[in-house]
CSV table of C-alpha atoms in Angstrom, one decimal:
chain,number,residue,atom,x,y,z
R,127,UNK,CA,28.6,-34.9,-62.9
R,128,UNK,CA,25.2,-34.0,-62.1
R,129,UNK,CA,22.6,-36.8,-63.8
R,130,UNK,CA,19.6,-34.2,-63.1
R,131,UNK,CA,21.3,-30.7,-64.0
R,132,UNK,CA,18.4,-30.0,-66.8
R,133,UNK,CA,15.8,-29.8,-64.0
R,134,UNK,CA,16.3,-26.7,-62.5
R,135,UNK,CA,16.5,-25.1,-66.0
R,136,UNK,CA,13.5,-27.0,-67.4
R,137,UNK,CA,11.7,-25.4,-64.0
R,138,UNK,CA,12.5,-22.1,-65.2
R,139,UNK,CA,12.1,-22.6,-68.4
R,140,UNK,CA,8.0,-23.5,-67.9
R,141,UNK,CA,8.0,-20.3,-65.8
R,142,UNK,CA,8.7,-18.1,-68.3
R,143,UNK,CA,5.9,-19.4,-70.0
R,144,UNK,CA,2.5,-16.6,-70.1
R,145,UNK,CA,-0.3,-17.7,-67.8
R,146,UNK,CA,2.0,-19.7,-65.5
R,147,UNK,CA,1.0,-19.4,-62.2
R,148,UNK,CA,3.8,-21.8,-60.5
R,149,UNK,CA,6.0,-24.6,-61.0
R,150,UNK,CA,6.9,-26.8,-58.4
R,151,UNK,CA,7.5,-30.5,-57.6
R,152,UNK,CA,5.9,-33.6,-58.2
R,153,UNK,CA,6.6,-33.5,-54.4
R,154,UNK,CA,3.8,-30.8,-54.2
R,155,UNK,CA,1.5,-33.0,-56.7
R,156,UNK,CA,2.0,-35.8,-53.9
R,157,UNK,CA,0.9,-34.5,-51.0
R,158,UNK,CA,-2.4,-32.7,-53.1
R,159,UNK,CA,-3.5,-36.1,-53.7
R,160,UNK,CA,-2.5,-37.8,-50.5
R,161,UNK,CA,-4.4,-35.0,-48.5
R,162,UNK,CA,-7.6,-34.3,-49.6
R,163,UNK,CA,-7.6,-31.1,-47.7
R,164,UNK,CA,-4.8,-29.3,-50.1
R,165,UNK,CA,-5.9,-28.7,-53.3
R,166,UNK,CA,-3.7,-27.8,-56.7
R,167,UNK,CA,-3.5,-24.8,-57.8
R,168,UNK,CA,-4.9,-23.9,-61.3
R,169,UNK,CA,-2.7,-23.0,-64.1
R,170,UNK,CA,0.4,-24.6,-61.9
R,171,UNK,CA,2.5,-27.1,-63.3
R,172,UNK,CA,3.9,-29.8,-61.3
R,173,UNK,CA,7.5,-30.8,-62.9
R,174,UNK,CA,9.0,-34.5,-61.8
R,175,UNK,CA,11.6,-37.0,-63.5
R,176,UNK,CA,9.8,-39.5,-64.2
R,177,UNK,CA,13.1,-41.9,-64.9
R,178,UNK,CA,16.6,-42.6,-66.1
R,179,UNK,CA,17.8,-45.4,-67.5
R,180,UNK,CA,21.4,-46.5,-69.6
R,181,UNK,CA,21.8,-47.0,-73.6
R,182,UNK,CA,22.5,-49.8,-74.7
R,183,UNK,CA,26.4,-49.7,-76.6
R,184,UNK,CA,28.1,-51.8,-78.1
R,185,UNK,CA,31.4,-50.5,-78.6
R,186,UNK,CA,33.3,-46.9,-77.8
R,187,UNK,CA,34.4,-45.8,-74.3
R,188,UNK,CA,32.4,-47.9,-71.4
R,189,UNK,CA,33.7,-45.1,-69.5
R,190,UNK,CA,30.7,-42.7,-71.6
R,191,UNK,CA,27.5,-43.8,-71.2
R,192,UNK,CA,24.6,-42.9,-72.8
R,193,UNK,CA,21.8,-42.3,-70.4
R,194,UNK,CA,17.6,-41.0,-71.4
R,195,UNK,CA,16.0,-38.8,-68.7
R,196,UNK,CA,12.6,-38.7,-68.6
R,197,UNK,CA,10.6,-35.9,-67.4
R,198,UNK,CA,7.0,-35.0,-66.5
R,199,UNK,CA,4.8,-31.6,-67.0
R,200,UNK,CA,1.8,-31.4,-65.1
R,201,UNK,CA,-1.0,-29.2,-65.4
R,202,UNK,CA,-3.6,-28.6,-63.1
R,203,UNK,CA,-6.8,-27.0,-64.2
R,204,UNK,CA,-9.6,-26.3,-62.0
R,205,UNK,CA,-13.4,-26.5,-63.5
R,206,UNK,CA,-16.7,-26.1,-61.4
R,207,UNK,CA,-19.2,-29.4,-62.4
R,208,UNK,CA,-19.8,-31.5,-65.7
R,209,UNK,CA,-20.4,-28.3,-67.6
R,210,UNK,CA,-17.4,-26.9,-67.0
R,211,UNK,CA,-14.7,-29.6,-68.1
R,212,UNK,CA,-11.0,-28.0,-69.0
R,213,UNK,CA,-10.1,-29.7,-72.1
R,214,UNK,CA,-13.4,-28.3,-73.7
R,215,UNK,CA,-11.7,-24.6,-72.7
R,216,UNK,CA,-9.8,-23.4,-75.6
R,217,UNK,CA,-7.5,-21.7,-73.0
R,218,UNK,CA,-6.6,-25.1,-71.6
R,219,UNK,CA,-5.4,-26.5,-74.6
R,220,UNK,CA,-3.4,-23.3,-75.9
R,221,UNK,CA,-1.7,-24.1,-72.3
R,222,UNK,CA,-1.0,-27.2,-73.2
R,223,UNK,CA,0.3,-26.4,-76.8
R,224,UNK,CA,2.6,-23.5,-75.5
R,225,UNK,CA,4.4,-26.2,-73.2
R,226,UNK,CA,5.1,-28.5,-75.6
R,227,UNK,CA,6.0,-25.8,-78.1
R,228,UNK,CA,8.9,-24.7,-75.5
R,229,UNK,CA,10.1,-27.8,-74.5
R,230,UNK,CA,9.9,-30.1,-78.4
R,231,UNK,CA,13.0,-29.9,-79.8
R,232,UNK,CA,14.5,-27.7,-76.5
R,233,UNK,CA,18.3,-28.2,-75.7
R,234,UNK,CA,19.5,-26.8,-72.8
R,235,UNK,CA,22.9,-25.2,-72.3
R,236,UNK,CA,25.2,-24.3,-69.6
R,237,UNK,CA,26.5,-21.5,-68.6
R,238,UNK,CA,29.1,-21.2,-71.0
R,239,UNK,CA,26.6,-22.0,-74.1
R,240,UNK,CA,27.5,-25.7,-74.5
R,241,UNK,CA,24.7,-28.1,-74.6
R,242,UNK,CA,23.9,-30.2,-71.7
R,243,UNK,CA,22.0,-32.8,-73.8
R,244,UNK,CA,23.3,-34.5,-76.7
R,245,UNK,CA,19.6,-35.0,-77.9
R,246,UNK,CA,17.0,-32.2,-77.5
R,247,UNK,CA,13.8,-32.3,-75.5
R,248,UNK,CA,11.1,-34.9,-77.3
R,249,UNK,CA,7.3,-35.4,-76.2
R,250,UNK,CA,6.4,-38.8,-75.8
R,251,UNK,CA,3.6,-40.8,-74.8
R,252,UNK,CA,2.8,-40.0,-71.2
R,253,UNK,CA,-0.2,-40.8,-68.7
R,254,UNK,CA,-4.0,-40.4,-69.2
R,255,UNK,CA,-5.3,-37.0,-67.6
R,256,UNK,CA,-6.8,-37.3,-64.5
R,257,UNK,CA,-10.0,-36.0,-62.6
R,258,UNK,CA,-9.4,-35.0,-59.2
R,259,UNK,CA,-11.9,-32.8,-56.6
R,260,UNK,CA,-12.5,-29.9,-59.3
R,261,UNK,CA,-9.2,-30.6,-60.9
R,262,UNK,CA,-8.0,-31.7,-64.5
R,263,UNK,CA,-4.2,-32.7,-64.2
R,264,UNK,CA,-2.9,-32.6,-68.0
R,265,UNK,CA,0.0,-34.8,-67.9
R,266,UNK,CA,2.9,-34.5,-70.4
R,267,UNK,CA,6.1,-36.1,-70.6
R,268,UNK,CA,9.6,-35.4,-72.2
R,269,UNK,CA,12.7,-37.2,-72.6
R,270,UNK,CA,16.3,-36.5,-73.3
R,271,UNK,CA,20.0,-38.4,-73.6
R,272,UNK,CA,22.9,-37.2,-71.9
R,273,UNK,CA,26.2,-38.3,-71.9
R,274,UNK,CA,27.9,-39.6,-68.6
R,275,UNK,CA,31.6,-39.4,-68.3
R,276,UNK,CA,32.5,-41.9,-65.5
R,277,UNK,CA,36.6,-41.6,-65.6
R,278,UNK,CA,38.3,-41.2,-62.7
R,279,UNK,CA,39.8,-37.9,-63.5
């Protein structure tokens, strides 16, 4: 009954991950940018939906829909000057490779071991990185379908 229910999992998922040093929000990612006076933390990734939107059906129970969640993974690197830029750190891309390596073809489960999805986890195209006060954010996105029942019972 819960559109969003993947999101706390997909949060702990990333966690788990090595060299993690946070997940939080996109609320987090928000304020860093509207206030100049917060900055990101490096190695944290900022986790938002990015959307959700209904499946077209043509037939079957209009009481199931078919919806696609979107999500986005953001991570923040810092780097010191044009010398130091992230993506030419080897360390920032295995980052980035070990995020989409847990989340491609991820399918999360509840608590009884059923999935939650009816597709799994794919990366699609998402944002161009950007540059921000000594800060690389490494956007990534995901997206998923789940199946809504919306009976009355």
């Amino acid at each position: 009954m819960n559109l969003f229910a993947v999101l706390p999992l997909l949060k702990a998922r990333l966690a788990d991950l090595p060299d993690v040093h946070t997940v939080q929000s996109i609320q987090e990612l928000a304020q860093l940018l509207e206030q100049r006076d917060i900055q990101p933390i490096d190695n944290a990734l900022y986790v938002g939906l990015d959307g959700y939107a209904p499946i077209n059906q043509t037939a079957g129970n209009k009481r199931m829909k078919k919806k696609r969640l979107s999500f986005s993974v953001i991570l923040a690197k810092q780097f010191y000057g044009a010398v130091d830029v992230p993506h030419e750190d080897i360390a920032t891309g295995e980052m980035l490779h070990r995020i989409c390596a847990s989340l491609q073809g991820w399918q999360p489960e509840t608590a009884d071991q059923r999935p939650m999805t009816i597709t799994p986890f794919d990366e699609v195209q998402a944002v161009e990185p950007l540059y921000y006060d000594n800060f690389a954010l490494y956007p990534l996105r995901f997206e998923t379908e789940i199946l809504i029942n919306y009976s009355k019972d």
